[in-house]
Amino acid sequence: MQSLIAKELDMKFPPIVLIKTDTKPEDAIGPKTGKGGCVMSFVAQTIAKRKTTYFGREHITCGGISVGFGWGSGMANEDAIDFQATFLSLGVDSAPNREEYEKRLESMAKPTREMFRHGERIYCDFDTAKAGIKSRPVYDEGEYVIFKGLENLEDGEIPKSVIFTVNPIELTALIQINSSFRDNNASILTPQASACQAIGNFTFRESESDDPKPVLSPIDFAGRSKMKHFIPNDYLVVSMPWELFLKLEKVGENSVLQTDLWKKFK
């Protein structure tokens, strides 16, 4: 399948899709056995190199990716939530029990230990981080996620998320098309979430809405750092449920993309 919007915009990076499955793909690139890491490096390869990639439950190395791809909350108990809330805020400076938190870091490799000591600082304090963690949409289905170019989508496959990678002008056009059929100004979401959660569970949730909206990301520098070798820093990602993608494609047939004004930016 080809995207009309991507064609009209002459996108450097055509859309890719996220598919949930219980079957491990045989012809896709994934983490080595026993390894995990950040999935966004694999997503970036699909975006830039058009390689089909995958990630499975057995590759989970952090609570963020568990909830991100609909594999439960990733939090075994309240202590696990507190630990992640500390890391996502100010590290040791926001730890409810500083001594206990630092003790848990002792077994980590030095670079990881220092990262956890200082915190990722996605949230300004522990309480806000904890509330954010507890408000994440949680799903639990499927063993694997597969990322592939939209052009490689097979008959019968229904993506859970369609992912555009856009520069500022492409983003402007996409937002205008997305807003052109709405009667309110709240037309795009920017959840305080990791990159995998933005394209995953936060987009999954929009498929349940009567008024689904696209999700703009990544706003976390950890996720961006895993993509920068493949995707220029001035690009952003816009993800959306399959049904919304199809609607935007239809609206795009008679939109700003067919005007002389748009031609000035081509």
CSV table of C-alpha atoms in Angstrom, one decimal:
chain,number,residue,atom,x,y,z
A,1,MET,CA,0.0,0.0,0.0
A,2,GLN,CA,1.2,3.5,-0.8
A,3,SER,CA,0.2,6.7,1.1
A,4,LEU,CA,-1.3,9.5,-0.9
A,5,ILE,CA,-0.2,12.0,1.7
A,6,ALA,CA,3.4,10.7,1.6
A,7,LYS,CA,3.4,10.9,-2.2
A,8,GLU,CA,2.0,14.4,-2.3
A,9,LEU,CA,4.5,15.6,0.3
A,10,ASP,CA,7.3,13.7,-1.5
A,11,MET,CA,8.4,12.4,1.9
A,12,LYS,CA,12.0,11.3,2.5
A,13,PHE,CA,10.7,8.8,4.9
A,14,PRO,CA,7.3,7.1,3.9
A,15,PRO,CA,5.1,5.8,6.7
A,16,ILE,CA,5.8,2.6,8.5
A,17,VAL,CA,3.4,0.5,10.5
A,18,LEU,CA,3.3,-1.4,13.9
A,19,ILE,CA,1.7,-4.8,13.9
A,20,LYS,CA,1.0,-7.0,16.9
A,21,THR,CA,1.3,-10.7,16.5
A,22,ASP,CA,1.8,-14.0,18.4
A,23,THR,CA,4.2,-15.4,15.8
A,24,LYS,CA,7.9,-14.6,15.7
A,25,PRO,CA,8.7,-13.3,12.2
A,26,GLU,CA,11.4,-15.3,10.4
A,27,ASP,CA,12.5,-12.7,7.8
A,28,ALA,CA,12.9,-9.7,10.1
A,29,ILE,CA,15.7,-8.1,12.1
A,30,GLY,CA,15.5,-8.2,15.9
A,31,PRO,CA,17.6,-8.3,19.0
A,32,LYS,CA,20.0,-11.1,19.5
A,33,THR,CA,18.9,-14.0,21.8
A,34,GLY,CA,19.0,-12.9,25.4
A,35,LYS,CA,19.4,-9.2,24.4
A,36,GLY,CA,17.0,-6.3,24.4
A,37,GLY,CA,18.0,-2.7,24.6
A,38,CYS,CA,16.0,0.2,23.2
A,39,VAL,CA,13.6,-0.7,20.5
A,40,MET,CA,13.8,2.7,18.9
A,41,SER,CA,17.1,1.8,17.1
A,42,PHE,CA,15.1,-0.9,15.3
A,43,VAL,CA,12.2,1.4,14.6
A,44,ALA,CA,14.7,3.9,13.1
A,45,GLN,CA,16.1,1.2,10.8
A,46,THR,CA,12.6,0.5,9.5
A,47,ILE,CA,12.0,4.2,8.9
A,48,ALA,CA,15.3,4.9,7.2
A,49,LYS,CA,16.4,1.6,5.6
A,50,ARG,CA,12.9,0.1,5.1
A,51,LYS,CA,14.0,-3.0,6.8
A,52,THR,CA,11.3,-5.1,8.6
A,53,THR,CA,12.2,-5.3,12.3
A,54,TYR,CA,10.6,-6.9,15.4
A,55,PHE,CA,10.8,-6.9,19.2
A,56,GLY,CA,9.3,-9.5,21.5
A,57,ARG,CA,8.3,-9.9,25.1
A,58,GLU,CA,11.5,-11.9,25.7
A,59,HIS,CA,13.5,-8.8,24.8
A,60,ILE,CA,12.0,-6.6,27.5
A,61,THR,CA,14.7,-4.9,29.5
A,62,CYS,CA,12.7,-2.0,31.0
A,63,GLY,CA,9.2,-1.3,32.3
A,64,GLY,CA,8.7,1.4,29.8
A,65,ILE,CA,8.7,-0.9,26.8
A,66,SER,CA,6.4,-3.4,28.5
A,67,VAL,CA,3.6,-0.9,28.8
A,68,GLY,CA,4.6,0.8,25.5
A,69,PHE,CA,3.8,-2.2,23.4
A,70,GLY,CA,0.9,-3.6,25.3
A,71,TRP,CA,2.7,-6.2,27.4
A,72,GLY,CA,1.2,-5.3,30.8
A,73,SER,CA,2.2,-2.5,33.0
A,74,GLY,CA,5.8,-3.5,33.4
A,75,MET,CA,5.5,-2.8,37.1
A,76,ALA,CA,5.6,-5.8,39.5
A,77,ASN,CA,4.7,-3.8,42.6
A,78,GLU,CA,4.6,-0.4,44.2
A,79,ASP,CA,8.4,-0.5,44.8
A,80,ALA,CA,8.9,-0.9,41.1
A,81,ILE,CA,6.8,2.1,40.4
A,82,ASP,CA,8.7,4.2,43.0
A,83,PHE,CA,12.0,3.1,41.5
A,84,GLN,CA,10.9,4.2,38.0
A,85,ALA,CA,9.3,7.4,39.2
A,86,THR,CA,12.7,8.3,40.8
A,87,PHE,CA,14.6,7.6,37.7
A,88,LEU,CA,12.1,9.5,35.4
A,89,SER,CA,12.4,12.5,37.7
A,90,LEU,CA,15.5,13.7,39.4
A,91,GLY,CA,17.2,10.5,40.4
A,92,VAL,CA,18.7,10.5,43.8
A,93,ASP,CA,17.6,14.0,44.4
A,94,SER,CA,13.9,12.9,44.2
A,95,ALA,CA,14.2,9.5,45.8
A,96,PRO,CA,11.8,8.9,48.7
A,97,ASN,CA,14.6,6.8,50.3
A,98,ARG,CA,17.9,8.0,48.9
A,99,GLU,CA,20.0,5.4,50.6
A,100,GLU,CA,17.8,2.5,49.3
A,101,TYR,CA,17.8,3.9,45.8
A,102,GLU,CA,21.5,4.3,45.6
A,103,LYS,CA,22.0,0.7,47.0
A,104,ARG,CA,20.0,-0.6,44.0
A,105,LEU,CA,22.4,1.2,41.6
A,106,GLU,CA,25.5,-0.5,43.0
A,107,SER,CA,25.3,-3.5,40.7
A,108,MET,CA,24.8,-1.4,37.5
A,109,ALA,CA,27.6,-0.7,35.1
A,110,LYS,CA,29.0,2.8,35.7
A,111,PRO,CA,27.4,4.6,32.7
A,112,THR,CA,24.0,3.2,33.6
A,113,ARG,CA,24.5,3.9,37.3
A,114,GLU,CA,25.3,7.5,36.6
A,115,MET,CA,22.3,7.9,34.4
A,116,PHE,CA,20.0,6.5,37.1
A,117,ARG,CA,21.7,8.7,39.8
A,118,HIS,CA,21.0,11.9,37.9
A,119,GLY,CA,17.6,10.7,36.6
A,120,GLU,CA,16.1,11.1,33.1
A,121,ARG,CA,14.3,14.3,34.2
A,122,ILE,CA,11.2,13.7,32.0
A,123,TYR,CA,9.3,14.8,35.1
A,124,CYS,CA,10.1,17.7,37.4
A,125,ASP,CA,9.5,15.7,40.6
A,126,PHE,CA,8.8,12.2,42.0
A,127,ASP,CA,5.1,12.7,42.7
A,128,THR,CA,4.4,14.0,39.1
A,129,ALA,CA,6.4,11.1,37.7
A,130,LYS,CA,4.5,8.5,39.8
A,131,ALA,CA,1.1,10.0,38.7
A,132,GLY,CA,2.3,9.8,35.1
A,133,ILE,CA,3.3,6.2,35.4
A,134,LYS,CA,0.0,5.3,36.9
A,135,SER,CA,-2.0,7.1,34.3
A,136,ARG,CA,-0.5,5.2,31.3
A,137,PRO,CA,-2.9,3.1,29.2
A,138,VAL,CA,-2.2,-0.6,29.9
A,139,TYR,CA,-2.9,-3.5,27.5
A,140,ASP,CA,-1.7,-7.1,27.5
A,141,GLU,CA,-1.9,-9.0,24.3
A,142,GLY,CA,0.4,-10.4,21.6
A,143,GLU,CA,4.0,-11.7,21.9
A,144,TYR,CA,5.7,-9.6,19.3
A,145,VAL,CA,5.6,-6.2,17.5
A,146,ILE,CA,6.6,-6.0,13.9
A,147,PHE,CA,7.7,-2.8,12.1
A,148,LYS,CA,7.5,-2.6,8.4
A,149,GLY,CA,7.1,-0.1,5.6
A,150,LEU,CA,3.5,0.7,4.7
A,151,GLU,CA,4.4,-0.5,1.2
A,152,ASN,CA,5.1,-4.0,2.6
A,153,LEU,CA,1.7,-4.3,4.3
A,154,GLU,CA,0.2,-7.6,3.3
A,155,ASP,CA,-3.5,-8.4,2.6
A,156,GLY,CA,-5.4,-9.0,5.9
A,157,GLU,CA,-2.8,-7.2,8.1
A,158,ILE,CA,-4.4,-4.4,10.2
A,159,PRO,CA,-1.7,-2.2,11.9
A,160,LYS,CA,-2.2,-1.0,15.4
A,161,SER,CA,-0.2,2.2,14.6
A,162,VAL,CA,0.8,4.1,11.5
A,163,ILE,CA,3.9,6.1,11.9
A,164,PHE,CA,4.9,9.1,9.9
A,165,THR,CA,8.4,10.6,10.2
A,166,VAL,CA,8.2,14.3,9.2
A,167,ASN,CA,10.2,17.5,8.9
A,168,PRO,CA,8.7,20.8,9.9
A,169,ILE,CA,6.9,21.5,6.6
A,170,GLU,CA,5.6,18.0,6.4
A,171,LEU,CA,4.4,18.2,10.0
A,172,THR,CA,2.6,21.5,9.1
A,173,ALA,CA,0.8,19.9,6.2
A,174,LEU,CA,-0.1,16.8,8.2
A,175,ILE,CA,-1.5,18.9,11.1
A,176,GLN,CA,-3.5,21.0,8.8
A,177,ILE,CA,-5.1,18.0,7.1
A,178,ASN,CA,-5.8,16.4,10.5
A,179,SER,CA,-7.4,19.6,11.8
A,180,SER,CA,-9.4,20.3,8.6
A,181,PHE,CA,-12.4,18.1,9.6
A,182,ARG,CA,-12.5,19.0,13.3
A,183,ASP,CA,-14.4,21.8,15.0
A,184,ASN,CA,-12.1,22.2,18.0
A,185,ASN,CA,-8.4,23.1,18.5
A,186,ALA,CA,-7.3,20.0,20.4
A,187,SER,CA,-6.3,18.0,17.3
A,188,ILE,CA,-2.9,16.4,18.3
A,189,LEU,CA,-1.5,14.9,21.4
A,190,THR,CA,2.0,15.2,23.0
A,191,PRO,CA,2.0,12.8,26.0
A,192,GLN,CA,4.8,12.9,28.4
A,193,ALA,CA,6.0,9.5,27.4
A,194,SER,CA,8.9,7.6,26.0
A,195,ALA,CA,9.2,7.2,22.3
A,196,CYS,CA,8.0,3.6,22.3
A,197,GLN,CA,4.9,4.4,24.4
A,198,ALA,CA,4.0,7.3,22.1
A,199,ILE,CA,3.9,5.1,19.0
A,200,GLY,CA,2.5,2.2,21.0
A,201,ASN,CA,0.1,2.3,23.9
A,202,PHE,CA,-0.8,6.0,23.7
A,203,THR,CA,-1.7,5.5,20.0
A,204,PHE,CA,-3.5,2.2,20.8
A,205,ARG,CA,-5.7,4.1,23.2
A,206,GLU,CA,-6.7,6.6,20.5
A,207,SER,CA,-8.2,3.7,18.4
A,208,GLU,CA,-10.8,3.4,21.2
A,209,SER,CA,-11.9,7.0,21.0
A,210,ASP,CA,-14.8,8.4,19.1
A,211,ASP,CA,-12.5,11.3,18.2
A,212,PRO,CA,-9.0,9.7,17.7
A,213,LYS,CA,-6.1,12.1,17.5
A,214,PRO,CA,-2.5,11.7,16.2
A,215,VAL,CA,0.4,11.5,18.7
A,216,LEU,CA,3.5,13.6,18.3
A,217,SER,CA,6.8,12.3,19.4
A,218,PRO,CA,9.6,11.6,20.4
A,219,ILE,CA,9.9,14.1,23.2
A,220,ASP,CA,12.3,12.0,25.2
A,221,PHE,CA,16.0,12.4,24.4
A,222,ALA,CA,16.8,8.8,25.4
A,223,GLY,CA,14.6,7.6,22.6
A,224,ARG,CA,15.9,10.2,20.2
A,225,SER,CA,19.5,9.2,21.0
A,226,LYS,CA,18.8,5.7,19.6
A,227,MET,CA,17.4,7.1,16.4
A,228,LYS,CA,19.8,9.9,15.5
A,229,HIS,CA,22.2,7.6,13.5
A,230,PHE,CA,19.4,7.0,11.0
A,231,ILE,CA,17.0,10.0,11.4
A,232,PRO,CA,18.1,13.7,11.3
A,233,ASN,CA,17.5,15.6,14.5
A,234,ASP,CA,15.0,18.0,12.9
A,235,TYR,CA,12.5,15.2,12.2
A,236,LEU,CA,9.5,14.3,14.4
A,237,VAL,CA,7.2,11.3,14.5
A,238,VAL,CA,3.4,11.4,14.2
A,239,SER,CA,1.6,8.1,14.9
A,240,MET,CA,-2.1,7.3,14.6
A,241,PRO,CA,-4.5,4.5,14.6
A,242,TRP,CA,-5.2,2.7,11.3
A,243,GLU,CA,-8.8,4.1,11.1
A,244,LEU,CA,-7.5,7.7,11.5
A,245,PHE,CA,-4.8,7.1,8.9
A,246,LEU,CA,-7.4,6.0,6.4
A,247,LYS,CA,-9.5,9.1,7.1
A,248,LEU,CA,-6.6,11.4,6.6
A,249,GLU,CA,-5.7,9.7,3.4
A,250,LYS,CA,-9.3,10.4,2.2
A,251,VAL,CA,-9.3,14.0,3.4
A,252,GLY,CA,-5.9,14.5,1.8
A,253,GLU,CA,-7.4,13.8,-1.7
A,254,ASN,CA,-9.1,17.3,-1.6
A,255,SER,CA,-6.9,19.3,0.8
A,256,VAL,CA,-4.2,22.0,1.0
A,257,LEU,CA,-2.0,19.5,-0.9
A,258,GLN,CA,-3.8,20.3,-4.1
A,259,THR,CA,-3.4,24.1,-3.9
A,260,ASP,CA,-1.0,26.5,-5.6
A,261,LEU,CA,0.0,27.7,-2.1
A,262,TRP,CA,1.4,24.2,-1.2
A,263,LYS,CA,3.3,24.1,-4.5
A,264,LYS,CA,5.5,27.0,-3.3
A,265,PHE,CA,6.9,24.6,-0.6
A,266,LYS,CA,7.5,21.6,-2.8
